């Protein structure tokens, strides 16, 4: 009974948090569930060459999935770090920001996994990209959450994510670089060991650290 009440409180907190975020919460849904499927269908029925399909899918998946997996989390955390005493803080005081963000992020990962699975219908080897994209998403989740917890600014958190994306593109044009997940081909075992797994661990560590900092700074009025 207690667990049922707690789960109900968690989902109510998630719903209220997303509602408070406003229209920006729909950005990932539009990209993941509208534009990306349209791209898949257009390539499937327009007879696009498999090589070009692979290039397009790699470019899109490495940019939009990791970055926008943390999008809603950033704006939810903004309410906990940039505001004090508002409706979200008051109603959600029995549910931690970390719990709310974890639920939202897991929902994003499920959505991304479905789109990745759909991509495998066009490029079967794309299934290996799960080993790249999921760790990258976890890293963005942890990094952006940590940045906003110490800076108390959603803008700075978004900027941090954008700069990391740009750095990935710059450093990975010609070769795979440790701690940068991007490449211009399908993920390799070396990239998984040198970058993806370390990013996964680092992302979890940053998420935990950011949650601790955010808890200490949150004030309920």
One Martini backbone bead per residue (centre of mass of N, CA, C, O) as a GRO file, in nm:
protein
  221
    1UNK     BB    1   0.059   0.062  -0.021
    2UNK     BB    2   0.298   0.251   0.007
    3UNK     BB    3   0.410   0.207  -0.282
    4UNK     BB    4   0.158   0.309  -0.429
    5UNK     BB    5   0.168   0.598  -0.316
    6UNK     BB    6   0.450   0.666  -0.414
    7UNK     BB    7   0.402   0.625  -0.717
    8UNK     BB    8   0.178   0.834  -0.737
    9UNK     BB    9   0.355   1.072  -0.646
   10UNK     BB   10   0.563   1.053  -0.870
   11UNK     BB   11   0.372   1.088  -1.119
   12UNK     BB   12   0.259   1.359  -1.028
   13UNK     BB   13   0.533   1.505  -1.026
   14UNK     BB   14   0.598   1.461  -1.322
   15UNK     BB   15   0.351   1.597  -1.444
   16UNK     BB   16   0.394   1.876  -1.311
   17UNK     BB   17   0.677   1.930  -1.417
   18UNK     BB   18   0.608   1.921  -1.721
   19UNK     BB   19   0.388   2.136  -1.713
   20UNK     BB   20   0.582   2.365  -1.606
   21UNK     BB   21   0.774   2.376  -1.854
   22UNK     BB   22   0.606   2.342  -2.114
   23UNK     BB   23   0.653   2.342  -2.460
   24UNK     BB   24   0.956   2.236  -2.457
   25UNK     BB   25   0.883   1.928  -2.399
   26UNK     BB   26   0.820   1.863  -2.719
   27UNK     BB   27   1.089   1.848  -2.873
   28UNK     BB   28   1.165   1.543  -2.850
   29UNK     BB   29   0.900   1.431  -2.970
   30UNK     BB   30   0.928   1.557  -3.248
   31UNK     BB   31   1.202   1.427  -3.318
   32UNK     BB   32   1.146   1.121  -3.245
   33UNK     BB   33   0.813   1.087  -3.346
   34UNK     BB   34   0.840   1.250  -3.632
   35UNK     BB   35   1.104   1.320  -3.791
   36UNK     BB   36   1.251   1.047  -3.778
   37UNK     BB   37   1.029   0.868  -3.911
   38UNK     BB   38   1.016   1.031  -4.171
   39UNK     BB   39   1.305   0.971  -4.256
   40UNK     BB   40   1.281   0.666  -4.268
   41UNK     BB   41   1.050   0.654  -4.478
   42UNK     BB   42   1.184   0.817  -4.705
   43UNK     BB   43   1.426   0.621  -4.742
   44UNK     BB   44   1.264   0.361  -4.792
   45UNK     BB   45   1.072   0.482  -5.046
   46UNK     BB   46   1.322   0.632  -5.220
   47UNK     BB   47   1.581   0.448  -5.255
   48UNK     BB   48   1.809   0.471  -5.069
   49UNK     BB   49   2.117   0.418  -5.013
   50UNK     BB   50   2.265   0.240  -4.766
   51UNK     BB   51   2.507   0.432  -4.720
   52UNK     BB   52   2.333   0.689  -4.675
   53UNK     BB   53   2.161   0.587  -4.447
   54UNK     BB   54   2.392   0.546  -4.249
   55UNK     BB   55   2.487   0.839  -4.239
   56UNK     BB   56   2.223   0.972  -4.144
   57UNK     BB   57   2.178   0.803  -3.886
   58UNK     BB   58   2.443   0.869  -3.747
   59UNK     BB   59   2.415   1.176  -3.734
   60UNK     BB   60   2.143   1.193  -3.585
   61UNK     BB   61   2.181   0.998  -3.339
   62UNK     BB   62   2.446   1.149  -3.220
   63UNK     BB   63   2.277   1.414  -3.158
   64UNK     BB   64   1.967   1.397  -3.067
   65UNK     BB   65   1.960   1.175  -2.852
   66UNK     BB   66   2.157   1.272  -2.630
   67UNK     BB   67   2.072   1.569  -2.598
   68UNK     BB   68   1.743   1.520  -2.577
   69UNK     BB   69   1.740   1.327  -2.328
   70UNK     BB   70   1.801   1.599  -2.131
   71UNK     BB   71   1.597   1.827  -2.177
   72UNK     BB   72   1.371   1.796  -1.959
   73UNK     BB   73   1.561   1.781  -1.717
   74UNK     BB   74   1.668   2.068  -1.727
   75UNK     BB   75   1.382   2.211  -1.685
   76UNK     BB   76   1.318   2.076  -1.419
   77UNK     BB   77   1.577   2.168  -1.261
   78UNK     BB   78   1.523   2.469  -1.280
   79UNK     BB   79   1.300   2.472  -1.053
   80UNK     BB   80   1.518   2.385  -0.825
   81UNK     BB   81   1.762   2.612  -0.896
   82UNK     BB   82   1.598   2.897  -0.984
   83UNK     BB   83   1.379   2.832  -0.765
   84UNK     BB   84   1.151   2.946  -0.495
   85UNK     BB   85   0.840   2.846  -0.371
   86UNK     BB   86   0.695   2.698  -0.577
   87UNK     BB   87   0.473   2.467  -0.678
   88UNK     BB   88   0.670   2.234  -0.729
   89UNK     BB   89   0.817   2.241  -0.455
   90UNK     BB   90   0.567   2.197  -0.278
   91UNK     BB   91   0.439   1.934  -0.404
   92UNK     BB   92   0.744   1.781  -0.437
   93UNK     BB   93   0.871   1.743  -0.139
   94UNK     BB   94   0.837   1.407  -0.139
   95UNK     BB   95   0.997   1.434  -0.417
   96UNK     BB   96   1.269   1.401  -0.579
   97UNK     BB   97   1.441   1.522  -0.843
   98UNK     BB   98   1.587   1.257  -0.912
   99UNK     BB   99   1.333   1.084  -0.951
  100UNK     BB  100   1.196   1.248  -1.170
  101UNK     BB  101   1.435   1.243  -1.376
  102UNK     BB  102   1.459   0.934  -1.399
  103UNK     BB  103   1.181   0.885  -1.523
  104UNK     BB  104   1.212   1.067  -1.769
  105UNK     BB  105   1.472   0.936  -1.882
  106UNK     BB  106   1.361   0.647  -1.918
  107UNK     BB  107   1.147   0.732  -2.123
  108UNK     BB  108   1.351   0.833  -2.331
  109UNK     BB  109   1.505   0.566  -2.369
  110UNK     BB  110   1.263   0.411  -2.477
  111UNK     BB  111   1.214   0.589  -2.722
  112UNK     BB  112   1.496   0.557  -2.846
  113UNK     BB  113   1.491   0.246  -2.871
  114UNK     BB  114   1.260   0.235  -3.074
  115UNK     BB  115   1.404   0.402  -3.297
  116UNK     BB  116   1.649   0.216  -3.319
  117UNK     BB  117   1.492  -0.037  -3.399
  118UNK     BB  118   1.378   0.088  -3.660
  119UNK     BB  119   1.660   0.131  -3.793
  120UNK     BB  120   1.725  -0.180  -3.822
  121UNK     BB  121   1.541  -0.223  -4.074
  122UNK     BB  122   1.757  -0.077  -4.261
  123UNK     BB  123   2.011  -0.133  -4.048
  124UNK     BB  124   2.108  -0.405  -3.884
  125UNK     BB  125   2.390  -0.295  -3.758
  126UNK     BB  126   2.255  -0.070  -3.572
  127UNK     BB  127   2.241  -0.231  -3.304
  128UNK     BB  128   2.534  -0.143  -3.202
  129UNK     BB  129   2.453   0.160  -3.126
  130UNK     BB  130   2.362   0.113  -2.836
  131UNK     BB  131   2.665   0.123  -2.719
  132UNK     BB  132   2.663   0.441  -2.771
  133UNK     BB  133   2.392   0.595  -2.706
  134UNK     BB  134   2.329   0.522  -2.412
  135UNK     BB  135   2.590   0.634  -2.278
  136UNK     BB  136   2.554   0.919  -2.395
  137UNK     BB  137   2.288   0.980  -2.252
  138UNK     BB  138   2.391   0.943  -1.964
  139UNK     BB  139   2.603   1.165  -1.981
  140UNK     BB  140   2.414   1.402  -2.042
  141UNK     BB  141   2.245   1.371  -1.793
  142UNK     BB  142   2.476   1.412  -1.587
  143UNK     BB  143   2.608   1.671  -1.692
  144UNK     BB  144   2.361   1.863  -1.698
  145UNK     BB  145   2.280   1.819  -1.402
  146UNK     BB  146   2.548   1.917  -1.279
  147UNK     BB  147   2.565   2.200  -1.400
  148UNK     BB  148   2.291   2.307  -1.282
  149UNK     BB  149   2.369   2.255  -0.979
  150UNK     BB  150   2.622   2.467  -0.986
  151UNK     BB  151   2.490   2.715  -1.167
  152UNK     BB  152   2.172   2.760  -1.179
  153UNK     BB  153   2.160   2.704  -1.512
  154UNK     BB  154   2.014   2.613  -1.806
  155UNK     BB  155   2.189   2.758  -2.017
  156UNK     BB  156   2.461   2.637  -1.929
  157UNK     BB  157   2.382   2.343  -1.969
  158UNK     BB  158   2.324   2.362  -2.272
  159UNK     BB  159   2.601   2.472  -2.351
  160UNK     BB  160   2.760   2.226  -2.258
  161UNK     BB  161   2.628   2.030  -2.460
  162UNK     BB  162   2.706   2.180  -2.720
  163UNK     BB  163   3.016   2.182  -2.678
  164UNK     BB  164   3.043   1.874  -2.674
  165UNK     BB  165   2.940   1.828  -2.957
  166UNK     BB  166   3.151   1.998  -3.104
  167UNK     BB  167   3.398   1.846  -2.999
  168UNK     BB  168   3.326   1.580  -3.125
  169UNK     BB  169   3.335   1.674  -3.420
  170UNK     BB  170   3.625   1.785  -3.428
  171UNK     BB  171   3.789   1.526  -3.303
  172UNK     BB  172   3.617   1.297  -3.500
  173UNK     BB  173   3.678   1.324  -3.807
  174UNK     BB  174   3.952   1.120  -3.828
  175UNK     BB  175   3.913   1.004  -3.524
  176UNK     BB  176   3.918   0.827  -3.239
  177UNK     BB  177   3.833   0.956  -2.909
  178UNK     BB  178   3.865   0.964  -2.596
  179UNK     BB  179   3.551   1.063  -2.452
  180UNK     BB  180   3.440   1.035  -2.751
  181UNK     BB  181   3.154   0.904  -2.932
  182UNK     BB  182   3.210   0.985  -3.209
  183UNK     BB  183   3.152   0.882  -3.560
  184UNK     BB  184   3.163   0.785  -3.923
  185UNK     BB  185   3.088   0.506  -3.804
  186UNK     BB  186   3.043   0.233  -3.677
  187UNK     BB  187   3.079   0.096  -3.394
  188UNK     BB  188   3.350   0.007  -3.197
  189UNK     BB  189   3.523  -0.166  -2.963
  190UNK     BB  190   3.718   0.064  -2.893
  191UNK     BB  191   3.503   0.282  -2.837
  192UNK     BB  192   3.361   0.138  -2.609
  193UNK     BB  193   3.614   0.118  -2.417
  194UNK     BB  194   3.725   0.428  -2.438
  195UNK     BB  195   3.421   0.577  -2.413
  196UNK     BB  196   3.138   0.455  -2.343
  197UNK     BB  197   3.192   0.330  -2.063
  198UNK     BB  198   3.314   0.582  -1.924
  199UNK     BB  199   3.063   0.761  -1.977
  200UNK     BB  200   2.866   0.594  -1.814
  201UNK     BB  201   3.008   0.623  -1.540
  202UNK     BB  202   3.029   0.933  -1.537
  203UNK     BB  203   2.726   0.993  -1.563
  204UNK     BB  204   2.640   0.861  -1.297
  205UNK     BB  205   2.823   1.029  -1.112
  206UNK     BB  206   2.707   1.309  -1.192
  207UNK     BB  207   2.414   1.252  -1.113
  208UNK     BB  208   2.465   1.204  -0.814
  209UNK     BB  209   2.610   1.470  -0.751
  210UNK     BB  210   2.384   1.660  -0.851
  211UNK     BB  211   2.164   1.558  -0.653
  212UNK     BB  212   2.307   1.636  -0.392
  213UNK     BB  213   2.333   1.938  -0.450
  214UNK     BB  214   2.030   1.995  -0.504
  215UNK     BB  215   1.926   1.912  -0.223
  216UNK     BB  216   2.090   2.130  -0.059
  217UNK     BB  217   1.950   2.382  -0.226
  218UNK     BB  218   1.672   2.312  -0.158
  219UNK     BB  219   1.374   2.515  -0.098
  220UNK     BB  220   1.093   2.499   0.118
  221UNK     BB  221   0.786   2.711   0.153
   0.00000   0.00000   0.00000
